Amino acid sequence: EIALVNPVAGVDGQISFLPNSRTEMGMMDIVYLNRGTLDGVEVGSPLHVYRKGFAASDSVSGGKRQVPDRVVADLIVVRSEPEASVAFVRHTEEELTRGDHFRSPE
């Protein structure tokens, strides 16, 4: 069992590696991250994987609207080294791939 710790604000990175030559990961899988203890990531740190927002056309106003970032997965760090970490995927709404962005919960 790993106890959740308070998240460190400002952590932002990417999934850097998927084990076993896989190209997609899901719930209850393990992912490798490009941030570690030097960035404030420690065992028990909660993190969110998100899809970046974008500008969309607004047919009512005729202008553009910014669609906010969307959280698609919750991670918990299970191992942390100075420059990298390993996280367990607690929940995900979509498949995760190498290069997906994560950050501290807001």
mmCIF file of N, CA, C and O in Angstrom:
data_model
loop_
_atom_site.group_PDB
_atom_site.id
_atom_site.type_symbol
_atom_site.label_atom_id
_atom_site.label_comp_id
_atom_site.label_asym_id
_atom_site.label_seq_id
_atom_site.Cartn_x
_atom_site.Cartn_y
_atom_site.Cartn_z
ATOM 1 N N GLU A 1 0.831 -1.175 0.000
ATOM 2 C CA GLU A 1 0.000 0.000 0.000
ATOM 3 C C GLU A 1 0.875 1.238 0.000
ATOM 4 O O GLU A 1 1.888 1.279 0.685
ATOM 5 N N ILE A 2 0.448 2.235 -0.764
ATOM 6 C CA ILE A 2 1.171 3.494 -0.842
ATOM 7 C C ILE A 2 0.223 4.606 -0.425
ATOM 8 O O ILE A 2 -0.858 4.757 -0.992
ATOM 9 N N ALA A 3 0.641 5.376 0.560
ATOM 10 C CA ALA A 3 -0.180 6.487 1.039
ATOM 11 C C ALA A 3 0.004 7.692 0.124
ATOM 12 O O ALA A 3 1.112 7.987 -0.313
ATOM 13 N N LEU A 4 -1.100 8.374 -0.183
ATOM 14 C CA LEU A 4 -1.027 9.601 -0.972
ATOM 15 C C LEU A 4 -0.351 10.691 -0.155
ATOM 16 O O LEU A 4 -0.575 10.807 1.044
ATOM 17 N N VAL A 5 0.486 11.479 -0.827
ATOM 18 C CA VAL A 5 1.100 12.644 -0.194
ATOM 19 C C VAL A 5 0.517 13.888 -0.846
ATOM 20 O O VAL A 5 -0.100 13.820 -1.909
ATOM 21 N N ASN A 6 0.719 15.021 -0.228
ATOM 22 C CA ASN A 6 0.245 16.271 -0.817
ATOM 23 C C ASN A 6 1.017 16.552 -2.097
ATOM 24 O O ASN A 6 2.241 16.448 -2.110
ATOM 25 N N PRO A 7 0.307 16.883 -3.168
ATOM 26 C CA PRO A 7 0.994 17.143 -4.430
ATOM 27 C C PRO A 7 1.832 18.413 -4.361
ATOM 28 O O PRO A 7 1.488 19.363 -3.671
ATOM 29 N N VAL A 8 2.952 18.400 -5.078
ATOM 30 C CA VAL A 8 3.793 19.582 -5.198
ATOM 31 C C VAL A 8 3.305 20.374 -6.399
ATOM 32 O O VAL A 8 3.163 19.826 -7.498
ATOM 33 N N ALA A 9 3.003 21.641 -6.196
ATOM 34 C CA ALA A 9 2.498 22.483 -7.287
ATOM 35 C C ALA A 9 3.567 22.674 -8.357
ATOM 36 O O ALA A 9 4.761 22.711 -8.065
ATOM 37 N N GLY A 10 3.117 22.778 -9.583
ATOM 38 C CA GLY A 10 4.006 23.117 -10.681
ATOM 39 C C GLY A 10 4.711 21.964 -11.359
ATOM 40 O O GLY A 10 5.510 22.188 -12.263
ATOM 41 N N VAL A 11 4.461 20.732 -10.947
ATOM 42 C CA VAL A 11 5.082 19.593 -11.626
ATOM 43 C C VAL A 11 4.375 19.392 -12.960
ATOM 44 O O VAL A 11 3.152 19.335 -13.019
ATOM 45 N N ASP A 12 5.150 19.316 -14.024
ATOM 46 C CA ASP A 12 4.599 19.136 -15.368
ATOM 47 C C ASP A 12 5.606 18.336 -16.169
ATOM 48 O O ASP A 12 6.791 18.661 -16.167
ATOM 49 N N GLY A 13 5.163 17.281 -16.829
ATOM 50 C CA GLY A 13 6.080 16.456 -17.600
ATOM 51 C C GLY A 13 5.348 15.581 -18.590
ATOM 52 O O GLY A 13 4.186 15.845 -18.923
ATOM 53 N N GLN A 14 6.041 14.529 -19.039
ATOM 54 C CA GLN A 14 5.468 13.626 -20.024
ATOM 55 C C GLN A 14 5.727 12.174 -19.649
ATOM 56 O O GLN A 14 6.704 11.869 -18.965
ATOM 57 N N ILE A 15 4.834 11.308 -20.129
ATOM 58 C CA ILE A 15 5.079 9.869 -20.028
ATOM 59 C C ILE A 15 6.230 9.580 -20.995
ATOM 60 O O ILE A 15 6.153 9.913 -22.176
ATOM 61 N N SER A 16 7.299 9.001 -20.467
ATOM 62 C CA SER A 16 8.502 8.837 -21.278
ATOM 63 C C SER A 16 8.733 7.419 -21.789
ATOM 64 O O SER A 16 9.508 7.223 -22.720
ATOM 65 N N PHE A 17 8.086 6.431 -21.177
ATOM 66 C CA PHE A 17 8.349 5.050 -21.567
ATOM 67 C C PHE A 17 7.172 4.181 -21.170
ATOM 68 O O PHE A 17 6.572 4.374 -20.111
ATOM 69 N N LEU A 18 6.859 3.211 -22.019
ATOM 70 C CA LEU A 18 5.844 2.202 -21.730
ATOM 71 C C LEU A 18 6.539 0.847 -21.733
ATOM 72 O O LEU A 18 7.267 0.534 -22.671
ATOM 73 N N PRO A 19 6.361 0.034 -20.698
ATOM 74 C CA PRO A 19 7.074 -1.244 -20.621
ATOM 75 C C PRO A 19 6.593 -2.271 -21.645
ATOM 76 O O PRO A 19 5.512 -2.152 -22.213
ATOM 77 N N ASN A 20 7.434 -3.256 -21.871
ATOM 78 C CA ASN A 20 7.127 -4.421 -22.710
ATOM 79 C C ASN A 20 6.810 -4.061 -24.154
ATOM 80 O O ASN A 20 5.975 -4.708 -24.791
ATOM 81 N N SER A 21 7.439 -3.003 -24.676
ATOM 82 C CA SER A 21 7.268 -2.588 -26.073
ATOM 83 C C SER A 21 5.821 -2.288 -26.440
ATOM 84 O O SER A 21 5.427 -2.381 -27.593
ATOM 85 N N ARG A 22 5.024 -1.908 -25.456
ATOM 86 C CA ARG A 22 3.619 -1.571 -25.721
ATOM 87 C C ARG A 22 3.532 -0.157 -26.260
ATOM 88 O O ARG A 22 4.387 0.679 -26.025
ATOM 89 N N THR A 23 2.469 0.123 -26.980
ATOM 90 C CA THR A 23 2.270 1.465 -27.528
ATOM 91 C C THR A 23 1.144 2.208 -26.815
ATOM 92 O O THR A 23 1.023 3.410 -26.962
ATOM 93 N N GLU A 24 0.324 1.488 -26.042
ATOM 94 C CA GLU A 24 -0.760 2.107 -25.286
ATOM 95 C C GLU A 24 -0.877 1.429 -23.932
ATOM 96 O O GLU A 24 -0.595 0.242 -23.788
ATOM 97 N N MET A 25 -1.311 2.216 -22.941
ATOM 98 C CA MET A 25 -1.485 1.685 -21.599
ATOM 99 C C MET A 25 -2.874 2.054 -21.100
ATOM 100 O O MET A 25 -3.492 3.005 -21.605
ATOM 101 N N GLY A 26 -3.344 1.329 -20.096
ATOM 102 C CA GLY A 26 -4.668 1.599 -19.534
ATOM 103 C C GLY A 26 -4.655 1.501 -18.032
ATOM 104 O O GLY A 26 -3.607 1.526 -17.391
ATOM 105 N N MET A 27 -5.849 1.370 -17.466
ATOM 106 C CA MET A 27 -6.002 1.303 -16.023
ATOM 107 C C MET A 27 -5.247 0.099 -15.459
ATOM 108 O O MET A 27 -5.204 -0.962 -16.075
ATOM 109 N N MET A 28 -4.620 0.313 -14.293
ATOM 110 C CA MET A 28 -3.858 -0.691 -13.561
ATOM 111 C C MET A 28 -2.553 -1.066 -14.253
ATOM 112 O O MET A 28 -1.951 -2.083 -13.936
ATOM 113 N N ASP A 29 -2.089 -0.250 -15.205
ATOM 114 C CA ASP A 29 -0.788 -0.439 -15.838
ATOM 115 C C ASP A 29 0.234 0.468 -15.164
ATOM 116 O O ASP A 29 -0.107 1.328 -14.353
ATOM 117 N N ILE A 30 1.470 0.314 -15.540
ATOM 118 C CA ILE A 30 2.582 1.108 -15.032
ATOM 119 C C ILE A 30 3.125 1.961 -16.173
ATOM 120 O O ILE A 30 3.260 1.482 -17.303
ATOM 121 N N VAL A 31 3.426 3.233 -15.885
ATOM 122 C CA VAL A 31 4.041 4.125 -16.874
ATOM 123 C C VAL A 31 5.276 4.766 -16.243
ATOM 124 O O VAL A 31 5.379 4.890 -15.021
ATOM 125 N N TYR A 32 6.205 5.160 -17.082
ATOM 126 C CA TYR A 32 7.437 5.814 -16.646
ATOM 127 C C TYR A 32 7.354 7.296 -16.995
ATOM 128 O O TYR A 32 6.907 7.651 -18.089
ATOM 129 N N LEU A 33 7.800 8.136 -16.077
ATOM 130 C CA LEU A 33 7.661 9.584 -16.212
ATOM 131 C C LEU A 33 9.026 10.265 -16.260
ATOM 132 O O LEU A 33 9.986 9.772 -15.668
ATOM 133 N N ASN A 34 9.085 11.401 -16.931
ATOM 134 C CA ASN A 34 10.349 12.119 -17.071
ATOM 135 C C ASN A 34 10.581 13.162 -15.976
ATOM 136 O O ASN A 34 11.331 14.111 -16.164
ATOM 137 N N ARG A 35 9.975 13.009 -14.836
ATOM 138 C CA ARG A 35 10.194 13.887 -13.684
ATOM 139 C C ARG A 35 10.412 13.010 -12.450
ATOM 140 O O ARG A 35 9.840 11.922 -12.340
ATOM 141 N N GLY A 36 11.252 13.509 -11.525
ATOM 142 C CA GLY A 36 11.579 12.730 -10.337
ATOM 143 C C GLY A 36 11.711 13.594 -9.105
ATOM 144 O O GLY A 36 11.170 14.699 -9.034
ATOM 145 N N THR A 37 12.496 13.104 -8.136
ATOM 146 C CA THR A 37 12.615 13.788 -6.853
ATOM 147 C C THR A 37 13.196 15.190 -6.994
ATOM 148 O O THR A 37 12.858 16.079 -6.210
ATOM 149 N N LEU A 38 14.055 15.415 -7.973
ATOM 150 C CA LEU A 38 14.595 16.762 -8.194
ATOM 151 C C LEU A 38 13.498 17.750 -8.587
ATOM 152 O O LEU A 38 13.668 18.959 -8.431
ATOM 153 N N ASP A 39 12.372 17.239 -9.085
ATOM 154 C CA ASP A 39 11.238 18.067 -9.495
ATOM 155 C C ASP A 39 10.138 18.087 -8.437
ATOM 156 O O ASP A 39 9.077 18.682 -8.660
ATOM 157 N N GLY A 40 10.348 17.399 -7.311
ATOM 158 C CA GLY A 40 9.343 17.359 -6.253
ATOM 159 C C GLY A 40 8.431 16.145 -6.308
ATOM 160 O O GLY A 40 7.507 16.027 -5.519
ATOM 161 N N VAL A 41 8.671 15.223 -7.232
ATOM 162 C CA VAL A 41 7.848 14.010 -7.346
ATOM 163 C C VAL A 41 8.395 12.964 -6.382
ATOM 164 O O VAL A 41 9.575 12.640 -6.412
ATOM 165 N N GLU A 42 7.529 12.459 -5.515
ATOM 166 C CA GLU A 42 7.942 11.440 -4.558
ATOM 167 C C GLU A 42 6.925 10.301 -4.536
ATOM 168 O O GLU A 42 5.829 10.427 -5.090
ATOM 169 N N VAL A 43 7.298 9.204 -3.915
ATOM 170 C CA VAL A 43 6.382 8.068 -3.799
ATOM 171 C C VAL A 43 5.119 8.545 -3.099
ATOM 172 O O VAL A 43 5.174 9.202 -2.065
ATOM 173 N N GLY A 44 3.979 8.259 -3.704
ATOM 174 C CA GLY A 44 2.690 8.677 -3.174
ATOM 175 C C GLY A 44 2.152 9.946 -3.810
ATOM 176 O O GLY A 44 1.022 10.339 -3.538
ATOM 177 N N SER A 45 2.945 10.582 -4.668
ATOM 178 C CA SER A 45 2.474 11.810 -5.338
ATOM 179 C C SER A 45 1.353 11.485 -6.314
ATOM 180 O O SER A 45 1.508 10.618 -7.176
ATOM 181 N N PRO A 46 0.216 12.179 -6.211
ATOM 182 C CA PRO A 46 -0.842 12.011 -7.209
ATOM 183 C C PRO A 46 -0.543 12.912 -8.411
ATOM 184 O O PRO A 46 -0.020 14.012 -8.256
ATOM 185 N N LEU A 47 -0.863 12.440 -9.601
ATOM 186 C CA LEU A 47 -0.659 13.208 -10.826
ATOM 187 C C LEU A 47 -1.847 12.996 -11.757
ATOM 188 O O LEU A 47 -2.534 11.966 -11.674
ATOM 189 N N HIS A 48 -2.077 13.955 -12.640
ATOM 190 C CA HIS A 48 -3.137 13.851 -13.646
ATOM 191 C C HIS A 48 -2.522 13.866 -15.036
ATOM 192 O O HIS A 48 -1.670 14.702 -15.335
ATOM 193 N N VAL A 49 -2.973 12.960 -15.884
ATOM 194 C CA VAL A 49 -2.641 13.007 -17.309
ATOM 195 C C VAL A 49 -3.752 13.809 -17.972
ATOM 196 O O VAL A 49 -4.928 13.630 -17.643
ATOM 197 N N TYR A 50 -3.376 14.704 -18.877
ATOM 198 C CA TYR A 50 -4.384 15.567 -19.484
ATOM 199 C C TYR A 50 -4.169 15.720 -20.982
ATOM 200 O O TYR A 50 -3.081 15.507 -21.498
ATOM 201 N N ARG A 51 -5.248 16.076 -21.644
ATOM 202 C CA ARG A 51 -5.208 16.435 -23.067
ATOM 203 C C ARG A 51 -5.297 17.948 -23.124
ATOM 204 O O ARG A 51 -6.148 18.557 -22.464
ATOM 205 N N LYS A 52 -4.418 18.555 -23.891
ATOM 206 C CA LYS A 52 -4.370 20.018 -23.972
ATOM 207 C C LYS A 52 -5.624 20.578 -24.615
ATOM 208 O O LYS A 52 -6.169 19.997 -25.551
ATOM 209 N N GLY A 53 -6.049 21.741 -24.105
ATOM 210 C CA GLY A 53 -7.186 22.451 -24.670
ATOM 211 C C GLY A 53 -6.841 23.035 -26.036
ATOM 212 O O GLY A 53 -5.692 22.990 -26.474
ATOM 213 N N PHE A 54 -7.840 23.579 -26.684
ATOM 214 C CA PHE A 54 -7.649 24.121 -28.024
ATOM 215 C C PHE A 54 -8.674 25.209 -28.278
ATOM 216 O O PHE A 54 -9.663 25.333 -27.558
ATOM 217 N N ALA A 55 -8.429 26.005 -29.304
ATOM 218 C CA ALA A 55 -9.374 27.045 -29.696
ATOM 219 C C ALA A 55 -10.411 26.421 -30.633
ATOM 220 O O ALA A 55 -10.057 25.736 -31.594
ATOM 221 N N ALA A 56 -11.684 26.662 -30.357
ATOM 222 C CA ALA A 56 -12.767 26.106 -31.161
ATOM 223 C C ALA A 56 -13.674 27.234 -31.643
ATOM 224 O O ALA A 56 -13.825 28.253 -30.968
ATOM 225 N N SER A 57 -14.270 27.036 -32.786
ATOM 226 C CA SER A 57 -15.216 28.018 -33.310
ATOM 227 C C SER A 57 -16.499 27.989 -32.501
ATOM 228 O O SER A 57 -17.006 26.925 -32.165
ATOM 229 N N ASP A 58 -17.027 29.182 -32.204
ATOM 230 C CA ASP A 58 -18.291 29.320 -31.481
ATOM 231 C C ASP A 58 -19.333 29.789 -32.487
ATOM 232 O O ASP A 58 -19.325 30.936 -32.924
ATOM 233 N N SER A 59 -20.233 28.893 -32.865
ATOM 234 C CA SER A 59 -21.218 29.217 -33.903
ATOM 235 C C SER A 59 -22.242 30.257 -33.434
ATOM 236 O O SER A 59 -22.853 30.936 -34.246
ATOM 237 N N VAL A 60 -22.425 30.410 -32.128
ATOM 238 C CA VAL A 60 -23.380 31.382 -31.609
ATOM 239 C C VAL A 60 -22.809 32.802 -31.704
ATOM 240 O O VAL A 60 -23.455 33.709 -32.219
ATOM 241 N N SER A 61 -21.600 32.995 -31.211
ATOM 242 C CA SER A 61 -21.002 34.339 -31.215
ATOM 243 C C SER A 61 -20.228 34.624 -32.499
ATOM 244 O O SER A 61 -19.892 35.764 -32.776
ATOM 245 N N GLY A 62 -19.917 33.583 -33.251
ATOM 246 C CA GLY A 62 -19.140 33.752 -34.469
ATOM 247 C C GLY A 62 -17.649 33.892 -34.228
ATOM 248 O O GLY A 62 -16.884 34.075 -35.154
ATOM 249 N N GLY A 63 -17.221 33.777 -32.984
ATOM 250 C CA GLY A 63 -15.802 33.916 -32.656
ATOM 251 C C GLY A 63 -15.181 32.592 -32.278
ATOM 252 O O GLY A 63 -15.654 31.526 -32.666
ATOM 253 N N LYS A 64 -14.106 32.694 -31.543
ATOM 254 C CA LYS A 64 -13.393 31.508 -31.055
ATOM 255 C C LYS A 64 -13.550 31.431 -29.545
ATOM 256 O O LYS A 64 -13.662 32.440 -28.865
ATOM 257 N N ARG A 65 -13.563 30.217 -29.048
ATOM 258 C CA ARG A 65 -13.604 29.943 -27.613
ATOM 259 C C ARG A 65 -12.490 28.983 -27.277
ATOM 260 O O ARG A 65 -12.224 28.059 -28.041
ATOM 261 N N GLN A 66 -11.884 29.180 -26.128
ATOM 262 C CA GLN A 66 -10.834 28.268 -25.681
ATOM 263 C C GLN A 66 -11.457 27.101 -24.923
ATOM 264 O O GLN A 66 -12.141 27.300 -23.919
ATOM 265 N N VAL A 67 -11.232 25.896 -25.410
ATOM 266 C CA VAL A 67 -11.674 24.687 -24.719
ATOM 267 C C VAL A 67 -10.591 24.349 -23.695
ATOM 268 O O VAL A 67 -9.408 24.283 -24.049
ATOM 269 N N PRO A 68 -10.947 24.169 -22.417
ATOM 270 C CA PRO A 68 -9.923 23.926 -21.387
ATOM 271 C C PRO A 68 -9.279 22.544 -21.517
ATOM 272 O O PRO A 68 -9.813 21.647 -22.179
ATOM 273 N N ASP A 69 -8.134 22.391 -20.848
ATOM 274 C CA ASP A 69 -7.497 21.079 -20.767
ATOM 275 C C ASP A 69 -8.468 20.093 -20.138
ATOM 276 O O ASP A 69 -9.325 20.464 -19.336
ATOM 277 N N ARG A 70 -8.313 18.815 -20.510
ATOM 278 C CA ARG A 70 -9.217 17.770 -20.004
ATOM 279 C C ARG A 70 -8.394 16.672 -19.344
ATOM 280 O O ARG A 70 -7.516 16.079 -19.976
ATOM 281 N N VAL A 71 -8.657 16.406 -18.070
ATOM 282 C CA VAL A 71 -7.967 15.337 -17.345
ATOM 283 C C VAL A 71 -8.527 13.999 -17.822
ATOM 284 O O VAL A 71 -9.742 13.796 -17.831
ATOM 285 N N VAL A 72 -7.621 13.081 -18.234
ATOM 286 C CA VAL A 72 -8.063 11.777 -18.738
ATOM 287 C C VAL A 72 -7.592 10.603 -17.882
ATOM 288 O O VAL A 72 -8.060 9.486 -18.077
ATOM 289 N N ALA A 73 -6.662 10.857 -16.931
ATOM 290 C CA ALA A 73 -6.176 9.748 -16.106
ATOM 291 C C ALA A 73 -5.617 10.256 -14.789
ATOM 292 O O ALA A 73 -5.123 11.380 -14.697
ATOM 293 N N ASP A 74 -5.706 9.398 -13.776
ATOM 294 C CA ASP A 74 -5.126 9.659 -12.459
ATOM 295 C C ASP A 74 -3.997 8.666 -12.227
ATOM 296 O O ASP A 74 -4.186 7.457 -12.428
ATOM 297 N N LEU A 75 -2.849 9.180 -11.801
ATOM 298 C CA LEU A 75 -1.686 8.351 -11.511
ATOM 299 C C LEU A 75 -1.290 8.502 -10.058
ATOM 300 O O LEU A 75 -1.584 9.512 -9.434
ATOM 301 N N ILE A 76 -0.579 7.501 -9.534
ATOM 302 C CA ILE A 76 0.094 7.623 -8.239
ATOM 303 C C ILE A 76 1.515 7.102 -8.433
ATOM 304 O O ILE A 76 1.725 6.044 -9.039
ATOM 305 N N VAL A 77 2.465 7.871 -7.949
ATOM 306 C CA VAL A 77 3.874 7.502 -8.100
ATOM 307 C C VAL A 77 4.205 6.375 -7.128
ATOM 308 O O VAL A 77 3.913 6.464 -5.931
ATOM 309 N N VAL A 78 4.824 5.308 -7.650
ATOM 310 C CA VAL A 78 5.179 4.156 -6.821
ATOM 311 C C VAL A 78 6.689 4.019 -6.638
ATOM 312 O O VAL A 78 7.151 3.271 -5.790
ATOM 313 N N ARG A 79 7.455 4.749 -7.469
ATOM 314 C CA ARG A 79 8.919 4.778 -7.330
ATOM 315 C C ARG A 79 9.411 6.085 -7.908
ATOM 316 O O ARG A 79 8.937 6.517 -8.965
ATOM 317 N N SER A 80 10.379 6.698 -7.228
ATOM 318 C CA SER A 80 10.889 7.968 -7.716
ATOM 319 C C SER A 80 12.401 8.033 -7.553
ATOM 320 O O SER A 80 12.928 7.770 -6.471
ATOM 321 N N GLU A 81 13.064 8.339 -8.621
ATOM 322 C CA GLU A 81 14.508 8.548 -8.666
ATOM 323 C C GLU A 81 14.739 10.038 -8.906
ATOM 324 O O GLU A 81 13.789 10.778 -9.158
ATOM 325 N N PRO A 82 15.974 10.519 -8.882
ATOM 326 C CA PRO A 82 16.202 11.957 -9.068
ATOM 327 C C PRO A 82 15.603 12.548 -10.352
ATOM 328 O O PRO A 82 15.041 13.639 -10.307
ATOM 329 N N GLU A 83 15.693 11.839 -11.472
ATOM 330 C CA GLU A 83 15.243 12.425 -12.734
ATOM 331 C C GLU A 83 14.120 11.662 -13.428
ATOM 332 O O GLU A 83 13.748 12.005 -14.553
ATOM 333 N N ALA A 84 13.571 10.643 -12.781
ATOM 334 C CA ALA A 84 12.500 9.852 -13.395
ATOM 335 C C ALA A 84 11.671 9.185 -12.303
ATOM 336 O O ALA A 84 12.119 9.036 -11.176
ATOM 337 N N SER A 85 10.451 8.782 -12.683
ATOM 338 C CA SER A 85 9.552 8.113 -11.736
ATOM 339 C C SER A 85 8.765 7.030 -12.451
ATOM 340 O O SER A 85 8.656 7.027 -13.676
ATOM 341 N N VAL A 86 8.207 6.142 -11.654
ATOM 342 C CA VAL A 86 7.309 5.108 -12.135
ATOM 343 C C VAL A 86 5.972 5.355 -11.456
ATOM 344 O O VAL A 86 5.912 5.599 -10.254
ATOM 345 N N ALA A 87 4.889 5.313 -12.247
ATOM 346 C CA ALA A 87 3.560 5.580 -11.689
ATOM 347 C C ALA A 87 2.583 4.478 -12.083
ATOM 348 O O ALA A 87 2.680 3.885 -13.161
ATOM 349 N N PHE A 88 1.640 4.241 -11.196
ATOM 350 C CA PHE A 88 0.553 3.286 -11.388
ATOM 351 C C PHE A 88 -0.662 4.061 -11.903
ATOM 352 O O PHE A 88 -1.002 5.111 -11.354
ATOM 353 N N VAL A 89 -1.300 3.553 -12.949
ATOM 354 C CA VAL A 89 -2.484 4.201 -13.508
ATOM 355 C C VAL A 89 -3.691 3.744 -12.683
ATOM 356 O O VAL A 89 -4.152 2.612 -12.808
ATOM 357 N N ARG A 90 -4.191 4.652 -11.844
ATOM 358 C CA ARG A 90 -5.332 4.327 -10.972
ATOM 359 C C ARG A 90 -6.641 4.324 -11.728
ATOM 360 O O ARG A 90 -7.538 3.523 -11.450
ATOM 361 N N HIS A 91 -6.794 5.265 -12.646
ATOM 362 C CA HIS A 91 -8.024 5.385 -13.426
ATOM 363 C C HIS A 91 -7.687 6.100 -14.730
ATOM 364 O O HIS A 91 -6.882 7.017 -14.736
ATOM 365 N N THR A 92 -8.317 5.666 -15.808
ATOM 366 C CA THR A 92 -8.137 6.374 -17.070
ATOM 367 C C THR A 92 -9.415 6.285 -17.894
ATOM 368 O O THR A 92 -10.134 5.291 -17.823
ATOM 369 N N GLU A 93 -9.685 7.350 -18.644
ATOM 370 C CA GLU A 93 -10.835 7.387 -19.540
ATOM 371 C C GLU A 93 -10.440 7.063 -20.967
ATOM 372 O O GLU A 93 -11.300 6.808 -21.800
ATOM 373 N N GLU A 94 -9.144 7.109 -21.256
ATOM 374 C CA GLU A 94 -8.620 6.849 -22.601
ATOM 375 C C GLU A 94 -7.298 6.099 -22.481
ATOM 376 O O GLU A 94 -6.670 6.111 -21.425
ATOM 377 N N GLU A 95 -6.860 5.503 -23.590
ATOM 378 C CA GLU A 95 -5.558 4.864 -23.601
ATOM 379 C C GLU A 95 -4.485 5.938 -23.464
ATOM 380 O O GLU A 95 -4.632 7.046 -23.959
ATOM 381 N N LEU A 96 -3.406 5.596 -22.782
ATOM 382 C CA LEU A 96 -2.292 6.513 -22.603
ATOM 383 C C LEU A 96 -1.153 6.086 -23.517
ATOM 384 O O LEU A 96 -0.940 4.894 -23.731
ATOM 385 N N THR A 97 -0.431 7.072 -24.038
ATOM 386 C CA THR A 97 0.686 6.781 -24.932
ATOM 387 C C THR A 97 1.924 7.551 -24.493
ATOM 388 O O THR A 97 1.842 8.511 -23.726
ATOM 389 N N ARG A 98 3.083 7.119 -24.995
ATOM 390 C CA ARG A 98 4.323 7.834 -24.721
ATOM 391 C C ARG A 98 4.185 9.258 -25.246
ATOM 392 O O ARG A 98 3.684 9.473 -26.336
ATOM 393 N N GLY A 99 4.587 10.220 -24.445
ATOM 394 C CA GLY A 99 4.462 11.619 -24.839
ATOM 395 C C GLY A 99 3.264 12.328 -24.241
ATOM 396 O O GLY A 99 3.188 13.549 -24.291
ATOM 397 N N ASP A 100 2.316 11.579 -23.667
ATOM 398 C CA ASP A 100 1.179 12.222 -23.003
ATOM 399 C C ASP A 100 1.688 13.100 -21.865
ATOM 400 O O ASP A 100 2.646 12.744 -21.169
ATOM 401 N N HIS A 101 1.027 14.220 -21.645
ATOM 402 C CA HIS A 101 1.426 15.181 -20.618
ATOM 403 C C HIS A 101 0.741 14.877 -19.288
ATOM 404 O O HIS A 101 -0.411 14.472 -19.245
ATOM 405 N N PHE A 102 1.488 15.086 -18.204
ATOM 406 C CA PHE A 102 0.916 14.961 -16.861
ATOM 407 C C PHE A 102 1.304 16.196 -16.056
ATOM 408 O O PHE A 102 2.221 16.944 -16.417
ATOM 409 N N ARG A 103 0.585 16.402 -14.947
ATOM 410 C CA ARG A 103 0.899 17.511 -14.036
ATOM 411 C C ARG A 103 0.301 17.233 -12.665
ATOM 412 O O ARG A 103 -0.485 16.294 -12.492
ATOM 413 N N SER A 104 0.677 18.082 -11.724
ATOM 414 C CA SER A 104 0.110 17.985 -10.368
ATOM 415 C C SER A 104 -1.367 18.325 -10.434
ATOM 416 O O SER A 104 -1.779 19.171 -11.230
ATOM 417 N N PRO A 105 -2.171 17.698 -9.575
ATOM 418 C CA PRO A 105 -3.582 18.088 -9.514
ATOM 419 C C PRO A 105 -3.707 19.544 -9.078
ATOM 420 O O PRO A 105 -2.894 20.038 -8.295
ATOM 421 N N GLU A 106 -4.705 20.216 -9.591
ATOM 422 C CA GLU A 106 -4.903 21.634 -9.246
ATOM 423 C C GLU A 106 -5.653 21.779 -7.945
ATOM 424 O O GLU A 106 -6.340 20.953 -7.496
#
